[in-house]
mmCIF file of C-alpha atoms in Angstrom:
data_model
loop_
_atom_site.group_PDB
_atom_site.id
_atom_site.type_symbol
_atom_site.label_atom_id
_atom_site.label_comp_id
_atom_site.label_asym_id
_atom_site.label_seq_id
_atom_site.Cartn_x
_atom_site.Cartn_y
_atom_site.Cartn_z
ATOM 1 C CA MET M 293 -69.125 -39.710 -32.945
ATOM 2 C CA THR M 294 -65.319 -40.127 -33.074
ATOM 3 C CA ASN M 295 -63.612 -43.412 -32.241
ATOM 4 C CA LYS M 296 -62.255 -41.779 -29.081
ATOM 5 C CA TYR M 297 -65.717 -41.022 -27.730
ATOM 6 C CA LYS M 298 -67.088 -44.383 -28.884
ATOM 7 C CA VAL M 299 -64.399 -46.107 -26.836
ATOM 8 C CA LEU M 300 -65.028 -43.931 -23.771
ATOM 9 C CA SER M 301 -68.786 -44.539 -23.978
ATOM 10 C CA CYS M 302 -68.269 -48.289 -24.262
ATOM 11 C CA LEU M 303 -65.917 -48.345 -21.276
ATOM 12 C CA VAL M 304 -68.457 -46.437 -19.188
ATOM 13 C CA LEU M 305 -71.171 -48.933 -20.112
ATOM 14 C CA LEU M 306 -68.875 -51.859 -19.314
ATOM 15 C CA GLY M 307 -67.903 -50.446 -15.921
ATOM 16 C CA PRO M 308 -70.661 -52.249 -13.985
ATOM 17 C CA VAL M 309 -69.736 -55.507 -15.701
ATOM 18 C CA ALA M 310 -66.080 -55.134 -14.740
ATOM 19 C CA ALA M 311 -67.156 -54.436 -11.150
ATOM 20 C CA MET M 312 -68.816 -57.854 -11.111
ATOM 21 C CA ALA M 313 -65.602 -59.547 -12.287
ATOM 22 C CA GLN M 314 -65.136 -63.093 -11.053
ATOM 23 C CA THR M 315 -68.425 -63.080 -9.189
ATOM 24 C CA THR M 316 -71.452 -65.344 -9.367
ATOM 25 C CA LEU M 317 -74.961 -64.062 -10.058
ATOM 26 C CA GLY M 318 -77.358 -66.875 -9.305
ATOM 27 C CA SER M 319 -76.368 -69.632 -11.711
ATOM 28 C CA SER M 320 -74.446 -67.197 -13.958
ATOM 29 C CA ASP M 321 -70.666 -66.655 -13.839
ATOM 30 C CA ILE M 322 -69.027 -63.520 -15.263
ATOM 31 C CA THR M 323 -65.243 -63.059 -15.359
ATOM 32 C CA PHE M 324 -63.162 -60.028 -16.257
ATOM 33 C CA TYR M 325 -59.697 -61.058 -17.445
ATOM 34 C CA GLY M 326 -56.748 -59.954 -19.549
ATOM 35 C CA LYS M 327 -53.029 -59.836 -20.251
ATOM 36 C CA ILE M 328 -50.467 -57.037 -20.454
ATOM 37 C CA ASP M 329 -47.209 -57.930 -22.178
ATOM 38 C CA LEU M 330 -44.429 -55.481 -23.071
ATOM 39 C CA ALA M 331 -40.786 -55.942 -23.999
ATOM 40 C CA LEU M 332 -37.641 -53.958 -24.802
ATOM 41 C CA ASP M 333 -36.329 -55.068 -28.187
ATOM 42 C CA THR M 334 -33.224 -54.435 -30.232
ATOM 43 C CA THR M 335 -33.311 -55.578 -33.859
ATOM 44 C CA ARG M 336 -30.346 -55.559 -36.216
ATOM 45 C CA PHE M 337 -31.055 -55.366 -39.957
ATOM 46 C CA SER M 338 -28.310 -56.864 -42.097
ATOM 47 C CA SER M 339 -26.866 -54.951 -45.030
ATOM 48 C CA THR M 340 -27.949 -55.604 -48.616
ATOM 49 C CA PRO M 341 -26.383 -54.588 -51.935
ATOM 50 C CA THR M 342 -28.404 -51.364 -51.819
ATOM 51 C CA LEU M 343 -28.907 -50.831 -48.052
ATOM 52 C CA PRO M 344 -26.419 -50.549 -45.180
ATOM 53 C CA GLY M 345 -26.984 -52.452 -41.944
ATOM 54 C CA GLN M 346 -28.882 -50.660 -39.194
ATOM 55 C CA THR M 347 -30.079 -51.274 -35.629
ATOM 56 C CA ALA M 348 -33.461 -50.268 -34.156
ATOM 57 C CA HIS M 349 -34.448 -50.061 -30.465
ATOM 58 C CA TYR M 350 -38.105 -50.109 -29.459
ATOM 59 C CA VAL M 351 -40.777 -51.214 -26.991
ATOM 60 C CA SER M 352 -43.017 -53.930 -28.403
ATOM 61 C CA ASP M 353 -46.464 -55.143 -27.402
ATOM 62 C CA ASP M 354 -46.790 -58.931 -27.385
ATOM 63 C CA ILE M 355 -50.541 -59.526 -27.672
ATOM 64 C CA SER M 356 -52.070 -57.552 -24.818
ATOM 65 C CA PHE M 357 -55.835 -57.787 -24.347
ATOM 66 C CA TRP M 358 -58.730 -57.645 -21.928
ATOM 67 C CA GLY M 359 -62.064 -59.374 -22.030
ATOM 68 C CA ILE M 360 -65.289 -60.464 -20.384
ATOM 69 C CA ARG M 361 -66.644 -64.009 -20.484
ATOM 70 C CA GLY M 362 -69.590 -65.616 -18.807
ATOM 71 C CA SER M 363 -71.819 -68.662 -18.708
ATOM 72 C CA GLU M 364 -75.205 -69.685 -17.345
ATOM 73 C CA SER M 365 -76.366 -73.175 -16.448
ATOM 74 C CA LEU M 366 -79.688 -73.938 -18.139
ATOM 75 C CA GLY M 367 -80.239 -77.322 -16.540
ATOM 76 C CA GLY M 368 -80.061 -80.775 -18.031
ATOM 77 C CA ASN M 369 -76.309 -80.435 -18.730
ATOM 78 C CA THR M 370 -76.892 -77.456 -21.020
ATOM 79 C CA ARG M 371 -75.448 -73.967 -20.797
ATOM 80 C CA ALA M 372 -75.306 -70.629 -22.576
ATOM 81 C CA TYR M 373 -72.039 -68.693 -22.669
ATOM 82 C CA PHE M 374 -70.337 -65.697 -24.293
ATOM 83 C CA LYS M 375 -66.945 -64.079 -24.812
ATOM 84 C CA LEU M 376 -66.002 -60.466 -25.627
ATOM 85 C CA GLU M 377 -62.277 -59.744 -26.067
ATOM 86 C CA ALA M 378 -60.427 -56.610 -27.212
ATOM 87 C CA GLY M 379 -56.763 -56.125 -28.033
ATOM 88 C CA PHE M 380 -54.780 -53.013 -27.145
ATOM 89 C CA SER M 381 -51.199 -51.728 -27.264
ATOM 90 C CA PRO M 382 -50.029 -50.713 -23.771
ATOM 91 C CA ASP M 383 -46.853 -49.169 -25.207
ATOM 92 C CA THR M 384 -49.016 -46.451 -26.810
ATOM 93 C CA GLY M 385 -52.390 -46.886 -25.098
ATOM 94 C CA ALA M 386 -54.070 -47.377 -28.474
ATOM 95 C CA LEU M 387 -56.653 -49.976 -29.385
ATOM 96 C CA GLU M 388 -55.395 -52.840 -31.524
ATOM 97 C CA SER M 389 -58.104 -52.106 -34.082
ATOM 98 C CA THR M 390 -59.469 -48.705 -35.113
ATOM 99 C CA THR M 391 -62.632 -50.208 -36.606
ATOM 100 C CA SER M 392 -63.700 -52.960 -34.164
ATOM 101 C CA PHE M 393 -63.882 -52.646 -30.405
ATOM 102 C CA PHE M 394 -63.966 -56.391 -29.594
ATOM 103 C CA ASP M 395 -61.552 -57.201 -32.393
ATOM 104 C CA ARG M 396 -60.138 -60.451 -30.978
ATOM 105 C CA GLU M 397 -63.292 -62.475 -30.338
ATOM 106 C CA SER M 398 -66.959 -61.746 -29.761
ATOM 107 C CA TYR M 399 -69.351 -64.686 -29.775
ATOM 108 C CA ILE M 400 -72.228 -66.387 -28.010
ATOM 109 C CA GLY M 401 -72.595 -70.136 -27.634
ATOM 110 C CA TYR M 402 -74.848 -72.953 -26.521
ATOM 111 C CA GLY M 403 -73.472 -76.222 -25.162
ATOM 112 C CA ALA M 404 -74.853 -79.636 -24.228
ATOM 113 C CA GLU M 405 -73.705 -83.262 -24.096
ATOM 114 C CA TRP M 406 -73.524 -83.352 -27.890
ATOM 115 C CA GLY M 407 -70.986 -80.503 -27.948
ATOM 116 C CA SER M 408 -71.366 -76.761 -28.442
ATOM 117 C CA VAL M 409 -72.167 -74.230 -31.172
ATOM 118 C CA GLN M 410 -70.722 -70.689 -31.281
ATOM 119 C CA LEU M 411 -71.863 -67.723 -33.396
ATOM 120 C CA GLY M 412 -69.808 -64.582 -33.951
ATOM 121 C CA ASN M 413 -66.266 -63.342 -34.557
ATOM 122 C CA GLN M 414 -63.917 -66.225 -33.691
ATOM 123 C CA TYR M 415 -60.380 -67.484 -34.083
ATOM 124 C CA SER M 416 -59.885 -70.388 -36.424
ATOM 125 C CA PRO M 417 -59.488 -73.779 -34.715
ATOM 126 C CA ALA M 418 -56.115 -73.890 -36.528
ATOM 127 C CA VAL M 419 -54.869 -71.195 -34.110
ATOM 128 C CA PHE M 420 -55.294 -73.466 -31.105
ATOM 129 C CA LEU M 421 -53.661 -76.404 -32.880
ATOM 130 C CA GLU M 422 -50.615 -74.231 -33.580
ATOM 131 C CA LEU M 423 -50.673 -72.874 -30.018
ATOM 132 C CA ARG M 424 -50.319 -76.343 -28.505
ATOM 133 C CA SER M 425 -47.548 -77.250 -30.984
ATOM 134 C CA ASP M 426 -45.480 -74.102 -30.367
ATOM 135 C CA PRO M 427 -42.675 -74.152 -27.726
ATOM 136 C CA PHE M 428 -43.094 -70.375 -27.285
ATOM 137 C CA THR M 429 -46.940 -70.650 -27.172
ATOM 138 C CA ARG M 430 -47.215 -67.836 -29.743
ATOM 139 C CA HIS M 431 -45.322 -65.434 -27.452
ATOM 140 C CA ALA M 432 -42.185 -63.309 -27.569
ATOM 141 C CA ALA M 433 -39.348 -63.201 -30.099
ATOM 142 C CA GLY M 434 -39.456 -66.982 -30.565
ATOM 143 C CA ASN M 435 -43.107 -66.977 -31.630
ATOM 144 C CA GLY M 436 -43.701 -70.081 -33.742
ATOM 145 C CA THR M 437 -46.132 -68.295 -36.073
ATOM 146 C CA THR M 438 -43.237 -66.344 -37.616
ATOM 147 C CA LEU M 439 -42.970 -68.536 -40.708
ATOM 148 C CA MET M 440 -46.209 -70.507 -40.398
ATOM 149 C CA GLN M 441 -48.561 -67.499 -40.362
ATOM 150 C CA ALA M 442 -47.102 -64.876 -42.667
ATOM 151 C CA PRO M 443 -48.869 -61.494 -42.730
ATOM 152 C CA PRO M 444 -49.653 -59.874 -46.080
ATOM 153 C CA VAL M 445 -47.070 -57.835 -47.972
ATOM 154 C CA THR M 446 -47.965 -54.615 -49.765
ATOM 155 C CA PRO M 447 -48.281 -53.614 -52.505
ATOM 156 C CA SER M 448 -48.111 -57.078 -54.119
ATOM 157 C CA PRO M 449 -48.909 -59.795 -53.431
ATOM 158 C CA VAL M 450 -51.240 -59.021 -50.547
ATOM 159 C CA VAL M 451 -52.350 -62.594 -49.868
ATOM 160 C CA SER M 452 -51.118 -64.117 -46.609
ATOM 161 C CA ARG M 453 -49.558 -67.534 -47.252
ATOM 162 C CA GLY M 454 -49.952 -69.823 -44.255
ATOM 163 C CA THR M 455 -52.447 -70.417 -41.472
ATOM 164 C CA TYR M 456 -55.324 -67.994 -41.126
ATOM 165 C CA GLY M 457 -54.687 -67.269 -37.453
ATOM 166 C CA ALA M 458 -53.361 -63.744 -37.959
ATOM 167 C CA ALA M 459 -56.967 -62.516 -37.643
ATOM 168 C CA THR M 460 -60.328 -63.720 -36.456
ATOM 169 C CA ALA M 461 -62.978 -65.099 -38.806
ATOM 170 C CA PRO M 462 -66.033 -62.785 -38.727
ATOM 171 C CA ASN M 463 -69.637 -63.854 -39.304
ATOM 172 C CA ALA M 464 -68.712 -67.402 -38.304
ATOM 173 C CA VAL M 465 -70.449 -70.453 -36.896
ATOM 174 C CA GLN M 466 -68.356 -73.102 -35.151
ATOM 175 C CA TYR M 467 -69.142 -76.556 -33.816
ATOM 176 C CA ILE M 468 -66.970 -78.115 -31.086
ATOM 177 C CA SER M 469 -67.513 -81.779 -30.318
ATOM 178 C CA PRO M 470 -67.388 -83.383 -26.861
ATOM 179 C CA THR M 471 -64.181 -85.230 -25.989
ATOM 180 C CA LEU M 472 -64.421 -88.932 -26.856
ATOM 181 C CA TYR M 473 -61.519 -91.279 -26.112
ATOM 182 C CA GLY M 474 -59.164 -88.289 -26.134
ATOM 183 C CA LEU M 475 -60.453 -86.984 -29.493
ATOM 184 C CA ILE M 476 -62.079 -83.606 -30.048
ATOM 185 C CA GLY M 477 -63.196 -82.144 -33.368
ATOM 186 C CA LYS M 478 -63.823 -78.524 -34.357
ATOM 187 C CA ALA M 479 -65.393 -77.126 -37.529
ATOM 188 C CA LEU M 480 -65.812 -73.426 -38.416
ATOM 189 C CA TYR M 481 -67.448 -71.674 -41.367
ATOM 190 C CA SER M 482 -67.255 -67.928 -41.993
ATOM 191 C CA PHE M 483 -69.803 -66.551 -44.459
ATOM 192 C CA SER M 484 -68.807 -64.104 -47.193
ATOM 193 C CA GLU M 485 -72.167 -62.375 -46.594
ATOM 194 C CA LYS M 486 -72.351 -61.417 -50.267
ATOM 195 C CA PRO M 487 -75.404 -62.035 -52.475
ATOM 196 C CA GLY M 488 -75.361 -64.951 -54.882
ATOM 197 C CA SER M 489 -72.866 -67.775 -54.518
ATOM 198 C CA GLN M 490 -71.298 -68.017 -51.071
ATOM 199 C CA ASN M 491 -68.022 -69.089 -52.687
ATOM 200 C CA GLN M 492 -66.790 -65.483 -52.852
ATOM 201 C CA PRO M 493 -63.846 -63.595 -51.311
ATOM 202 C CA GLY M 494 -64.309 -63.494 -47.555
ATOM 203 C CA ARG M 495 -65.569 -67.073 -47.294
ATOM 204 C CA TYR M 496 -63.480 -69.235 -44.971
ATOM 205 C CA ALA M 497 -63.854 -72.803 -43.695
ATOM 206 C CA ALA M 498 -61.631 -74.724 -41.285
ATOM 207 C CA GLY M 499 -61.570 -77.833 -39.152
ATOM 208 C CA THR M 500 -59.252 -79.635 -36.759
ATOM 209 C CA LEU M 501 -59.113 -83.035 -35.118
ATOM 210 C CA GLU M 502 -57.055 -83.227 -31.920
ATOM 211 C CA TYR M 503 -56.028 -86.158 -29.758
ATOM 212 C CA THR M 504 -54.740 -85.967 -26.176
ATOM 213 C CA ASN M 505 -53.656 -88.937 -24.097
ATOM 214 C CA GLY M 506 -51.529 -88.232 -21.030
ATOM 215 C CA PRO M 507 -48.241 -86.651 -22.169
ATOM 216 C CA LEU M 508 -49.123 -86.952 -25.878
ATOM 217 C CA PHE M 509 -50.879 -84.349 -28.026
ATOM 218 C CA MET M 510 -51.459 -84.654 -31.779
ATOM 219 C CA GLY M 511 -53.606 -82.718 -34.209
ATOM 220 C CA VAL M 512 -54.396 -82.173 -37.873
ATOM 221 C CA GLY M 513 -56.012 -79.106 -39.416
ATOM 222 C CA TYR M 514 -57.483 -78.060 -42.763
ATOM 223 C CA GLU M 515 -58.325 -74.537 -43.981
ATOM 224 C CA ASN M 516 -60.034 -73.425 -47.187
ATOM 225 C CA SER M 517 -60.697 -69.826 -48.195
ATOM 226 C CA THR M 518 -61.636 -67.763 -51.235
ATOM 227 C CA VAL M 519 -59.284 -64.939 -52.234
ATOM 228 C CA ALA M 520 -59.974 -62.108 -54.674
ATOM 229 C CA ALA M 521 -58.001 -62.903 -57.830
ATOM 230 C CA THR M 522 -57.402 -59.222 -58.516
ATOM 231 C CA LYS M 523 -54.956 -59.233 -55.604
ATOM 232 C CA LEU M 524 -52.602 -61.424 -57.615
ATOM 233 C CA ALA M 525 -53.651 -61.880 -61.233
ATOM 234 C CA PRO M 526 -56.863 -61.885 -63.295
ATOM 235 C CA SER M 527 -58.820 -65.138 -63.511
ATOM 236 C CA ALA M 528 -61.908 -66.311 -65.344
ATOM 237 C CA ASP M 529 -64.159 -66.363 -62.277
ATOM 238 C CA GLY M 530 -62.485 -63.492 -60.387
ATOM 239 C CA GLN M 531 -61.422 -65.594 -57.430
ATOM 240 C CA LEU M 532 -58.729 -67.957 -56.192
ATOM 241 C CA MET M 533 -58.812 -70.871 -53.774
ATOM 242 C CA GLN M 534 -56.338 -71.100 -50.934
ATOM 243 C CA ARG M 535 -55.887 -74.284 -48.865
ATOM 244 C CA THR M 536 -53.658 -75.017 -45.882
ATOM 245 C CA ILE M 537 -53.005 -78.375 -44.227
ATOM 246 C CA THR M 538 -51.293 -78.457 -40.839
ATOM 247 C CA LEU M 539 -49.986 -81.197 -38.555
ATOM 248 C CA GLY M 540 -48.882 -80.554 -34.990
ATOM 249 C CA GLY M 541 -47.949 -82.361 -31.835
ATOM 250 C CA ALA M 542 -46.155 -82.330 -28.507
ATOM 251 C CA TYR M 543 -44.905 -84.900 -26.032
ATOM 252 C CA THR M 544 -44.054 -84.254 -22.395
ATOM 253 C CA PHE M 545 -41.101 -86.212 -21.021
ATOM 254 C CA PRO M 546 -40.065 -86.085 -17.335
ATOM 255 C CA ILE M 547 -37.307 -83.532 -18.064
ATOM 256 C CA ALA M 548 -38.469 -81.786 -21.266
ATOM 257 C CA LYS M 549 -41.365 -81.219 -23.639
ATOM 258 C CA LEU M 550 -40.887 -81.695 -27.393
ATOM 259 C CA PHE M 551 -42.877 -79.874 -30.090
ATOM 260 C CA ALA M 552 -43.282 -80.335 -33.858
ATOM 261 C CA TYR M 553 -45.443 -78.672 -36.505
ATOM 262 C CA GLY M 554 -45.763 -78.757 -40.298
ATOM 263 C CA MET M 555 -47.685 -76.661 -42.821
ATOM 264 C CA LYS M 556 -48.457 -76.888 -46.563
ATOM 265 C CA ASN M 557 -50.204 -73.988 -48.302
ATOM 266 C CA THR M 558 -51.551 -73.984 -51.862
ATOM 267 C CA LEU M 559 -52.986 -71.061 -53.813
ATOM 268 C CA THR M 560 -54.450 -71.196 -57.323
ATOM 269 C CA GLY M 561 -51.805 -70.354 -59.916
ATOM 270 C CA GLN M 562 -49.036 -69.763 -57.338
ATOM 271 C CA PRO M 563 -46.112 -71.893 -56.076
ATOM 272 C CA ASP M 564 -46.840 -73.957 -52.948
ATOM 273 C CA VAL M 565 -45.478 -72.810 -49.595
ATOM 274 C CA ASN M 566 -44.211 -75.453 -47.154
ATOM 275 C CA GLY M 567 -43.016 -74.940 -43.600
ATOM 276 C CA TYR M 568 -42.141 -76.769 -40.412
ATOM 277 C CA MET M 569 -40.910 -76.057 -36.916
ATOM 278 C CA VAL M 570 -39.451 -78.107 -34.071
ATOM 279 C CA GLY M 571 -38.429 -77.174 -30.544
ATOM 280 C CA PHE M 572 -38.472 -78.063 -26.887
ATOM 281 C CA ASN M 573 -39.006 -76.648 -23.396
ATOM 282 C CA VAL M 574 -37.011 -77.560 -20.302
ATOM 283 C CA PRO M 575 -38.576 -76.541 -16.946
ATOM 284 C CA LEU M 576 -36.095 -75.831 -14.141
ATOM 285 C CA SER M 577 -37.936 -74.794 -10.973
ATOM 286 C CA GLN M 578 -39.234 -71.265 -11.734
ATOM 287 C CA PHE M 579 -37.270 -71.105 -15.005
ATOM 288 C CA THR M 580 -38.207 -72.504 -18.418
ATOM 289 C CA ILE M 581 -35.705 -72.763 -21.272
ATOM 290 C CA LYS M 582 -37.293 -72.585 -24.735
ATOM 291 C CA THR M 583 -35.861 -73.290 -28.179
ATOM 292 C CA ILE M 584 -37.293 -73.312 -31.686
ATOM 293 C CA TYR M 585 -36.100 -73.881 -35.241
ATOM 294 C CA SER M 586 -38.354 -73.372 -38.251
ATOM 295 C CA SER M 587 -38.086 -73.247 -42.025
ATOM 296 C CA ARG M 588 -40.338 -71.945 -44.814
ATOM 297 C CA GLN M 589 -39.843 -72.641 -48.525
ATOM 298 C CA THR M 590 -41.664 -71.294 -51.558
ATOM 299 C CA ASP M 591 -41.571 -74.054 -54.154
ATOM 300 C CA ASN M 592 -39.956 -73.370 -57.535
ATOM 301 C CA THR M 593 -38.549 -70.073 -56.253
ATOM 302 C CA VAL M 594 -34.779 -69.780 -56.334
ATOM 303 C CA GLY M 595 -33.614 -68.428 -52.989
ATOM 304 C CA GLY M 596 -37.169 -68.532 -51.613
ATOM 305 C CA ARG M 597 -36.289 -70.152 -48.287
ATOM 306 C CA ALA M 598 -36.315 -68.489 -44.879
ATOM 307 C CA THR M 599 -35.066 -70.093 -41.653
ATOM 308 C CA PHE M 600 -35.652 -68.922 -38.111
ATOM 309 C CA TYR M 601 -34.308 -69.988 -34.741
ATOM 310 C CA ALA M 602 -34.592 -68.639 -31.216
ATOM 311 C CA LEU M 603 -33.553 -69.333 -27.634
ATOM 312 C CA GLY M 604 -35.657 -68.029 -24.754
ATOM 313 C CA LEU M 605 -35.738 -68.030 -20.966
ATOM 314 C CA ASP M 606 -38.836 -67.458 -18.800
ATOM 315 C CA TYR M 607 -38.779 -66.764 -15.067
ATOM 316 C CA ASP M 608 -42.078 -67.053 -13.177
ATOM 317 C CA LEU M 609 -42.296 -64.446 -10.427
ATOM 318 C CA SER M 610 -45.755 -65.801 -9.599
ATOM 319 C CA LYS M 611 -48.605 -67.675 -11.246
ATOM 320 C CA ARG M 612 -49.590 -64.495 -13.068
ATOM 321 C CA THR M 613 -46.347 -62.594 -13.674
ATOM 322 C CA THR M 614 -43.404 -63.712 -15.824
ATOM 323 C CA LEU M 615 -40.106 -62.125 -16.784
ATOM 324 C CA TYR M 616 -38.702 -63.354 -20.088
ATOM 325 C CA SER M 617 -35.883 -62.860 -22.533
ATOM 326 C CA ALA M 618 -35.119 -64.236 -25.970
ATOM 327 C CA VAL M 619 -32.614 -63.989 -28.776
ATOM 328 C CA ALA M 620 -33.787 -64.770 -32.314
ATOM 329 C CA HIS M 621 -32.391 -64.752 -35.839
ATOM 330 C CA MET M 622 -34.187 -64.729 -39.187
ATOM 331 C CA ASN M 623 -32.139 -65.728 -42.211
ATOM 332 C CA ASN M 624 -33.663 -64.799 -45.577
ATOM 333 C CA GLU M 625 -32.284 -66.218 -48.797
ATOM 334 C CA THR M 626 -32.095 -64.014 -51.890
ATOM 335 C CA SER M 627 -35.837 -64.122 -52.710
ATOM 336 C CA ALA M 628 -37.220 -64.327 -49.147
ATOM 337 C CA ASN M 629 -38.207 -61.397 -46.917
ATOM 338 C CA ALA M 630 -39.751 -62.853 -43.744
ATOM 339 C CA ALA M 631 -39.794 -60.622 -40.650
ATOM 340 C CA ALA M 632 -38.903 -61.458 -37.061
ATOM 341 C CA PRO M 633 -41.638 -61.457 -34.374
ATOM 342 C CA ASN M 634 -42.345 -58.234 -32.467
ATOM 343 C CA SER M 635 -40.702 -56.176 -35.203
ATOM 344 C CA PHE M 636 -43.721 -55.613 -37.446
ATOM 345 C CA GLY M 637 -44.419 -52.308 -35.692
ATOM 346 C CA LEU M 638 -41.069 -51.041 -36.979
ATOM 347 C CA TRP M 639 -42.020 -51.040 -40.607
ATOM 348 C CA PRO M 640 -43.960 -47.740 -40.691
ATOM 349 C CA SER M 641 -40.920 -45.943 -39.211
ATOM 350 C CA VAL M 642 -38.187 -47.665 -41.227
ATOM 351 C CA LYS M 643 -39.543 -47.469 -44.765
ATOM 352 C CA THR M 644 -35.996 -47.284 -46.080
ATOM 353 C CA TYR M 645 -35.521 -50.805 -44.793
ATOM 354 C CA ALA M 646 -39.054 -52.007 -45.397
ATOM 355 C CA PRO M 647 -40.585 -50.081 -48.316
ATOM 356 C CA THR M 648 -43.102 -52.907 -48.916
ATOM 357 C CA GLY M 649 -43.955 -53.491 -45.247
ATOM 358 C CA LYS M 650 -41.272 -56.166 -44.745
ATOM 359 C CA PRO M 651 -37.487 -56.503 -44.962
ATOM 360 C CA ALA M 652 -35.852 -56.335 -48.374
ATOM 361 C CA ASN M 653 -35.331 -59.621 -50.198
ATOM 362 C CA GLY M 654 -32.324 -61.417 -48.746
ATOM 363 C CA GLN M 655 -32.157 -59.161 -45.682
ATOM 364 C CA SER M 656 -31.684 -60.982 -42.374
ATOM 365 C CA LEU M 657 -32.639 -59.826 -38.891
ATOM 366 C CA SER M 658 -31.420 -60.545 -35.362
ATOM 367 C CA THR M 659 -33.447 -59.625 -32.268
ATOM 368 C CA LEU M 660 -32.641 -59.413 -28.545
ATOM 369 C CA GLU M 661 -35.603 -59.040 -26.199
ATOM 370 C CA PHE M 662 -36.358 -58.535 -22.484
ATOM 371 C CA GLY M 663 -39.986 -58.426 -21.366
ATOM 372 C CA ILE M 664 -42.581 -58.793 -18.631
ATOM 373 C CA ARG M 665 -45.979 -60.488 -18.911
ATOM 374 C CA HIS M 666 -48.856 -60.171 -16.415
ATOM 375 C CA THR M 667 -52.235 -61.874 -16.564
ATOM 376 C CA PHE M 668 -55.316 -60.943 -14.561
#
């Protein structure tokens, strides 16, 4: 059966569930929800010694998805719950993943006074720490993950350096503690599901500790994963260890909200990668002004620094619909090749400018964006 017919069959089966969206069945609640987010973007690629400057115009998808979640009260302050969420690209109508239908998250959980346990495909708790420390909340051209969550580069190296949040952790179990004096802890472990030692490529572990007290939010995160050594260089045991430590926070003042975030990534046999970002939001009636500045440095690499800054403006048409615009600039030093948000989809069509899946070393980018976001 082709992917096309698999998708159609699944949608037909899910039709009755969608019809029950936001309804209550006895003590069970089922909700159908989602987000559609599209923008018009113009990105200018700077010239390099071997490439002239060039401008690209395109429509970008900024994390559109739909999902179904539900819960059932089991009595005695216990409950069972689930979440199924799939990403898609409304600019083309294609699924975000060609191999997984519920590619964003798919898990089932059980909760009680002692906390909750979730089994399935889940985002790392580090994603939510970054989300609350990001003035753009992981949206639009000012997306704070730009330098903190770098996607892989092909052909080499193909190891992402930064937080793991670019993808979900499959085959995972996660524990989430109850809130105690403003503190909440989360711990996730994703099995390699390979025979023998579990310390093999595909294994991933992460944890966060977050504190919220009125206008203050603070959090610390730790991630540890096993990477196949063949992706970088041979090693005695055929594997490498990658670790990331993150610190994040935000503080809400009467007239503005400040954000800060820091990241340190280590990988066996490779230079460390350090990054940080700061920014603020200023709400003005239905408008919100957003700013961000971030920096990423590869240690011991001459010209290995990239800096990124953006200015954005949101206008809330309603509680569920927002118009937004942003201008962003990525400055790459001679050995850096970081990409601007919402421009990754360009790379397949501009191989001259991105033969390895990213800009050329030392090539800078500037982006202007106008978009609309609707949640349901």
